[in-house]
Amino acid sequence: MSDDRARELAELAAQAAVCTRCPLAETRTRVVFGAGDPDAGLMLVGEAPGYHEDQQGEPFVGAAGKLLDRLLGDIGFRRSQVYIANVLKCRPPNNRDPLQLEIDACSEYLRRQLTLVDPKVVLTLGNFATRLLLKRDVGISRLRGQVYPWWNRYLVPTLHPAAVLRGGDGLMEQVRADFALAGRALTEVTRVADPAAEQLGLFE
Ligand code: URA
């Protein structure tokens, strides 16, 4: 990462740390901006901080995070080798679903993170991240299992680890298969060159 981009990412984190763009600013303990390698080829996007993340200021440090570490380990990555962010940077009270106004207020941070980290592959965890980025109003169980070319990158949608922990037949196999797909996309697929897409912006 160039010094300029590293500085911009640090400035963005500092802005987010004092953000008051939505009412979650009043109930959060800490802003959970994102963590990991800012030069990572693989970026994971979750939904929103939960209780432990809100306390510690780090993404995926609770039970879902332990599963995430295992899934990453299975494809040969440590958490420090990827970049992890969420759609919302602040915890919704009682871990309720994100509201549209919160997503709208917060998505500029994620858009900037994606541009600055510039990963080759984005792995979206669950419905909220997948819907926001892929812009399809279709449930995750129908979208998962494939690699989508997406704004000069590849997007691999998968189930949220918390949903896998809640259980259901075959969910673990599905999420494992999707992580393997993301790993293969990183090593086997040539990057799509589409500079015009970058200029249009990620969320149009
Ligand atoms: N679930 C998420 O989506 N993100 C976190 O950071 C933790 C749990």
mmCIF file of C-alpha atoms and ligand atoms in Angstrom:
data_model
loop_
_atom_site.group_PDB
_atom_site.id
_atom_site.type_symbol
_atom_site.label_atom_id
_atom_site.label_comp_id
_atom_site.label_asym_id
_atom_site.label_seq_id
_atom_site.Cartn_x
_atom_site.Cartn_y
_atom_site.Cartn_z
ATOM 1 C CA MET A 1 0.000 0.000 0.000
ATOM 2 C CA SER A 2 1.340 3.424 -0.866
ATOM 3 C CA ASP A 3 1.973 5.857 1.978
ATOM 4 C CA ASP A 4 -0.876 8.017 0.647
ATOM 5 C CA ARG A 5 -3.415 5.222 0.779
ATOM 6 C CA ALA A 6 -2.228 4.088 4.221
ATOM 7 C CA ARG A 7 -2.624 7.672 5.441
ATOM 8 C CA GLU A 8 -6.095 7.959 3.918
ATOM 9 C CA LEU A 9 -7.180 4.715 5.579
ATOM 10 C CA ALA A 10 -5.894 5.948 8.946
ATOM 11 C CA GLU A 11 -7.692 9.278 8.428
ATOM 12 C CA LEU A 12 -10.891 7.465 7.543
ATOM 13 C CA ALA A 13 -10.611 5.334 10.707
ATOM 14 C CA ALA A 14 -10.108 8.502 12.754
ATOM 15 C CA GLN A 15 -13.224 10.065 11.177
ATOM 16 C CA ALA A 16 -15.270 6.948 11.852
ATOM 17 C CA ALA A 17 -14.117 6.874 15.478
ATOM 18 C CA VAL A 18 -16.050 10.070 16.177
ATOM 19 C CA CYS A 19 -18.851 9.533 13.660
ATOM 20 C CA THR A 20 -22.325 10.847 14.499
ATOM 21 C CA ARG A 21 -23.990 10.198 11.119
ATOM 22 C CA CYS A 22 -26.696 7.979 12.608
ATOM 23 C CA PRO A 23 -28.301 7.337 16.016
ATOM 24 C CA LEU A 24 -26.074 4.300 16.701
ATOM 25 C CA ALA A 25 -23.474 6.866 17.783
ATOM 26 C CA GLU A 26 -25.516 7.288 20.981
ATOM 27 C CA THR A 27 -25.631 3.608 21.939
ATOM 28 C CA ARG A 28 -22.249 2.245 20.809
ATOM 29 C CA THR A 29 -19.320 1.685 23.159
ATOM 30 C CA ARG A 30 -16.670 1.690 20.423
ATOM 31 C CA VAL A 31 -16.624 2.124 16.679
ATOM 32 C CA VAL A 32 -15.462 -1.037 14.907
ATOM 33 C CA PHE A 33 -13.820 0.343 11.784
ATOM 34 C CA GLY A 34 -12.060 -2.752 10.424
ATOM 35 C CA ALA A 35 -8.850 -4.694 10.926
ATOM 36 C CA GLY A 36 -6.202 -6.697 9.157
ATOM 37 C CA ASP A 37 -3.745 -6.251 6.332
ATOM 38 C CA PRO A 38 -4.517 -3.054 4.372
ATOM 39 C CA ASP A 39 -2.731 -4.664 1.383
ATOM 40 C CA ALA A 40 -4.763 -7.866 1.533
ATOM 41 C CA GLY A 41 -5.938 -9.557 -1.648
ATOM 42 C CA LEU A 42 -8.929 -10.917 0.257
ATOM 43 C CA MET A 43 -11.381 -8.659 2.086
ATOM 44 C CA LEU A 44 -14.255 -10.003 4.192
ATOM 45 C CA VAL A 45 -17.376 -7.926 4.790
ATOM 46 C CA GLY A 46 -19.679 -8.832 7.682
ATOM 47 C CA GLU A 47 -22.878 -7.245 8.942
ATOM 48 C CA ALA A 48 -22.319 -5.246 12.115
ATOM 49 C CA PRO A 49 -20.454 -5.436 15.417
ATOM 50 C CA GLY A 50 -21.982 -7.538 18.186
ATOM 51 C CA TYR A 51 -21.499 -7.265 21.938
ATOM 52 C CA HIS A 52 -17.829 -8.319 22.073
ATOM 53 C CA GLU A 53 -16.830 -6.293 19.020
ATOM 54 C CA ASP A 54 -18.512 -3.207 20.502
ATOM 55 C CA GLN A 55 -16.544 -3.714 23.728
ATOM 56 C CA GLN A 56 -13.182 -4.322 22.060
ATOM 57 C CA GLY A 57 -13.382 -2.198 18.900
ATOM 58 C CA GLU A 58 -12.332 -5.154 16.690
ATOM 59 C CA PRO A 59 -14.439 -7.053 14.145
ATOM 60 C CA PHE A 60 -15.361 -10.704 14.671
ATOM 61 C CA VAL A 61 -13.877 -11.319 18.112
ATOM 62 C CA GLY A 62 -16.866 -13.311 19.463
ATOM 63 C CA ALA A 63 -18.067 -16.839 18.673
ATOM 64 C CA ALA A 64 -18.654 -16.077 14.983
ATOM 65 C CA GLY A 65 -15.082 -14.773 14.831
ATOM 66 C CA LYS A 66 -13.689 -18.071 16.131
ATOM 67 C CA LEU A 67 -15.488 -19.890 13.347
ATOM 68 C CA LEU A 68 -14.215 -17.312 10.874
ATOM 69 C CA ASP A 69 -10.641 -17.993 11.998
ATOM 70 C CA ARG A 70 -11.144 -21.715 11.387
ATOM 71 C CA LEU A 71 -12.654 -21.144 7.953
ATOM 72 C CA LEU A 72 -9.773 -18.856 7.005
ATOM 73 C CA GLY A 73 -7.284 -21.393 8.363
ATOM 74 C CA ASP A 74 -8.827 -24.065 6.133
ATOM 75 C CA ILE A 75 -7.887 -22.016 3.048
ATOM 76 C CA GLY A 76 -4.425 -21.173 4.361
ATOM 77 C CA PHE A 77 -4.946 -17.693 5.815
ATOM 78 C CA ARG A 78 -4.458 -16.159 9.199
ATOM 79 C CA ARG A 79 -6.762 -13.293 10.118
ATOM 80 C CA SER A 80 -3.822 -10.874 9.982
ATOM 81 C CA GLN A 81 -3.390 -11.688 6.269
ATOM 82 C CA VAL A 82 -6.882 -10.553 5.214
ATOM 83 C CA TYR A 83 -8.802 -7.324 5.798
ATOM 84 C CA ILE A 84 -12.091 -7.546 7.716
ATOM 85 C CA ALA A 85 -14.808 -4.885 7.830
ATOM 86 C CA ASN A 86 -18.542 -4.687 8.389
ATOM 87 C CA VAL A 87 -21.450 -2.945 6.671
ATOM 88 C CA LEU A 88 -22.144 -1.049 9.928
ATOM 89 C CA LYS A 89 -19.301 0.217 12.057
ATOM 90 C CA CYS A 90 -21.433 0.469 15.211
ATOM 91 C CA ARG A 91 -23.432 -2.150 17.076
ATOM 92 C CA PRO A 92 -27.212 -2.049 16.671
ATOM 93 C CA PRO A 93 -28.834 -2.334 20.130
ATOM 94 C CA ASN A 94 -29.471 -5.965 21.107
ATOM 95 C CA ASN A 95 -27.872 -7.048 17.828
ATOM 96 C CA ARG A 96 -31.006 -6.240 15.850
ATOM 97 C CA ASP A 97 -30.818 -6.103 12.058
ATOM 98 C CA PRO A 98 -29.287 -2.957 10.550
ATOM 99 C CA LEU A 99 -31.825 -0.321 9.484
ATOM 100 C CA GLN A 100 -31.690 1.130 5.985
ATOM 101 C CA LEU A 101 -30.947 4.614 7.333
ATOM 102 C CA GLU A 102 -27.964 3.194 9.241
ATOM 103 C CA ILE A 103 -26.694 1.392 6.151
ATOM 104 C CA ASP A 104 -27.103 4.559 4.072
ATOM 105 C CA ALA A 105 -25.273 6.641 6.678
ATOM 106 C CA CYS A 106 -22.400 4.152 6.999
ATOM 107 C CA SER A 107 -21.821 2.747 3.510
ATOM 108 C CA GLU A 108 -19.445 5.526 2.461
ATOM 109 C CA TYR A 109 -16.900 4.160 4.976
ATOM 110 C CA LEU A 110 -17.080 0.699 3.423
ATOM 111 C CA ARG A 111 -16.891 2.126 -0.089
ATOM 112 C CA ARG A 112 -13.699 4.009 0.834
ATOM 113 C CA GLN A 113 -12.244 0.942 2.586
ATOM 114 C CA LEU A 114 -12.842 -1.168 -0.525
ATOM 115 C CA THR A 115 -11.217 1.449 -2.742
ATOM 116 C CA LEU A 116 -8.186 1.919 -0.480
ATOM 117 C CA VAL A 117 -7.530 -1.735 0.377
ATOM 118 C CA ASP A 118 -8.282 -2.627 -3.241
ATOM 119 C CA PRO A 119 -8.675 -6.389 -2.727
ATOM 120 C CA LYS A 120 -8.892 -8.782 -5.636
ATOM 121 C CA VAL A 121 -11.611 -10.848 -3.945
ATOM 122 C CA VAL A 122 -14.406 -9.703 -1.632
ATOM 123 C CA LEU A 123 -16.115 -12.354 0.485
ATOM 124 C CA THR A 124 -19.493 -11.092 1.719
ATOM 125 C CA LEU A 125 -20.776 -12.752 4.873
ATOM 126 C CA GLY A 126 -24.564 -12.948 4.990
ATOM 127 C CA ASN A 127 -27.489 -11.107 3.452
ATOM 128 C CA PHE A 128 -26.727 -7.508 4.442
ATOM 129 C CA ALA A 129 -23.222 -7.329 2.997
ATOM 130 C CA THR A 130 -24.209 -9.303 -0.087
ATOM 131 C CA ARG A 131 -27.302 -7.200 -0.843
ATOM 132 C CA LEU A 132 -25.456 -3.936 -0.332
ATOM 133 C CA LEU A 133 -22.579 -4.809 -2.632
ATOM 134 C CA LEU A 134 -24.160 -7.081 -5.217
ATOM 135 C CA LYS A 135 -27.369 -5.035 -5.443
ATOM 136 C CA ARG A 136 -29.592 -8.069 -5.861
ATOM 137 C CA ASP A 137 -32.712 -8.544 -3.839
ATOM 138 C CA VAL A 138 -32.215 -12.285 -3.634
ATOM 139 C CA GLY A 139 -31.451 -14.279 -0.481
ATOM 140 C CA ILE A 140 -27.931 -15.440 0.269
ATOM 141 C CA SER A 141 -28.800 -19.128 -0.031
ATOM 142 C CA ARG A 142 -29.587 -18.587 -3.732
ATOM 143 C CA LEU A 143 -26.624 -16.298 -4.439
ATOM 144 C CA ARG A 144 -23.886 -18.271 -2.694
ATOM 145 C CA GLY A 145 -21.755 -20.927 -4.353
ATOM 146 C CA GLN A 146 -20.520 -18.743 -7.217
ATOM 147 C CA VAL A 147 -17.932 -16.096 -8.038
ATOM 148 C CA TYR A 148 -19.350 -12.816 -9.399
ATOM 149 C CA PRO A 149 -17.214 -10.369 -11.414
ATOM 150 C CA TRP A 150 -17.756 -7.112 -9.560
ATOM 151 C CA TRP A 151 -16.254 -3.676 -10.218
ATOM 152 C CA ASN A 152 -12.866 -4.849 -11.310
ATOM 153 C CA ARG A 153 -12.795 -7.527 -8.599
ATOM 154 C CA TYR A 154 -14.464 -10.802 -7.707
ATOM 155 C CA LEU A 155 -17.209 -11.116 -5.149
ATOM 156 C CA VAL A 156 -18.005 -14.400 -3.416
ATOM 157 C CA PRO A 157 -21.157 -14.347 -1.294
ATOM 158 C CA THR A 158 -21.487 -16.759 1.587
ATOM 159 C CA LEU A 159 -23.536 -17.392 4.706
ATOM 160 C CA HIS A 160 -22.872 -15.397 7.828
ATOM 161 C CA PRO A 161 -20.826 -17.473 10.315
ATOM 162 C CA ALA A 162 -23.405 -16.689 13.023
ATOM 163 C CA ALA A 163 -26.084 -18.359 10.867
ATOM 164 C CA VAL A 164 -23.822 -21.377 10.492
ATOM 165 C CA LEU A 165 -23.410 -21.505 14.284
ATOM 166 C CA ARG A 166 -27.187 -21.380 14.753
ATOM 167 C CA GLY A 167 -27.179 -24.587 12.755
ATOM 168 C CA GLY A 168 -29.023 -26.202 9.911
ATOM 169 C CA ASP A 169 -28.248 -29.125 7.689
ATOM 170 C CA GLY A 170 -25.190 -28.724 5.542
ATOM 171 C CA LEU A 171 -24.494 -25.050 6.305
ATOM 172 C CA MET A 172 -20.946 -25.734 7.404
ATOM 173 C CA GLU A 173 -20.186 -27.575 4.165
ATOM 174 C CA GLN A 174 -21.653 -24.687 2.168
ATOM 175 C CA VAL A 175 -19.642 -21.999 3.918
ATOM 176 C CA ARG A 176 -16.473 -24.102 3.639
ATOM 177 C CA ALA A 177 -17.057 -24.547 -0.082
ATOM 178 C CA ASP A 178 -17.522 -20.776 -0.516
ATOM 179 C CA PHE A 179 -14.307 -19.977 1.360
ATOM 180 C CA ALA A 180 -12.508 -22.479 -0.889
ATOM 181 C CA LEU A 181 -14.012 -20.722 -3.917
ATOM 182 C CA ALA A 182 -12.710 -17.365 -2.670
ATOM 183 C CA GLY A 183 -9.265 -18.903 -2.158
ATOM 184 C CA ARG A 184 -9.287 -20.244 -5.719
ATOM 185 C CA ALA A 185 -10.502 -16.929 -7.142
ATOM 186 C CA LEU A 186 -7.487 -15.286 -5.527
ATOM 187 C CA THR A 187 -4.945 -17.606 -7.036
ATOM 188 C CA GLU A 188 -6.464 -18.817 -10.307
ATOM 189 C CA VAL A 189 -8.523 -16.058 -11.794
ATOM 190 C CA THR A 190 -6.991 -13.177 -13.679
ATOM 191 C CA ARG A 191 -8.091 -9.814 -12.493
ATOM 192 C CA VAL A 192 -10.700 -8.099 -14.674
ATOM 193 C CA ALA A 193 -9.244 -4.868 -16.012
ATOM 194 C CA ASP A 194 -11.987 -2.285 -16.031
ATOM 195 C CA PRO A 195 -10.663 1.112 -14.938
ATOM 196 C CA ALA A 196 -13.893 2.811 -16.043
ATOM 197 C CA ALA A 197 -15.798 0.853 -13.404
ATOM 198 C CA GLU A 198 -13.576 2.306 -10.687
ATOM 199 C CA GLN A 199 -14.442 5.809 -11.748
ATOM 200 C CA LEU A 200 -18.155 5.107 -11.693
ATOM 201 C CA GLY A 201 -17.988 4.123 -8.053
ATOM 202 C CA LEU A 202 -18.746 0.926 -6.237
ATOM 203 C CA PHE A 203 -22.352 1.430 -5.298
ATOM 204 C CA GLU A 204 -23.973 2.688 -8.485
HETATM 205 N N1 URA B 1 -20.930 -10.335 13.150
HETATM 206 C C1 URA B 1 -20.590 -9.466 12.168
HETATM 207 O O1 URA B 1 -21.238 -9.402 11.128
HETATM 208 N N2 URA B 1 -19.531 -8.705 12.348
HETATM 209 C C2 URA B 1 -18.785 -8.739 13.429
HETATM 210 O O2 URA B 1 -17.811 -7.992 13.501
HETATM 211 C C3 URA B 1 -19.138 -9.661 14.443
HETATM 212 C C4 URA B 1 -20.214 -10.446 14.278
#
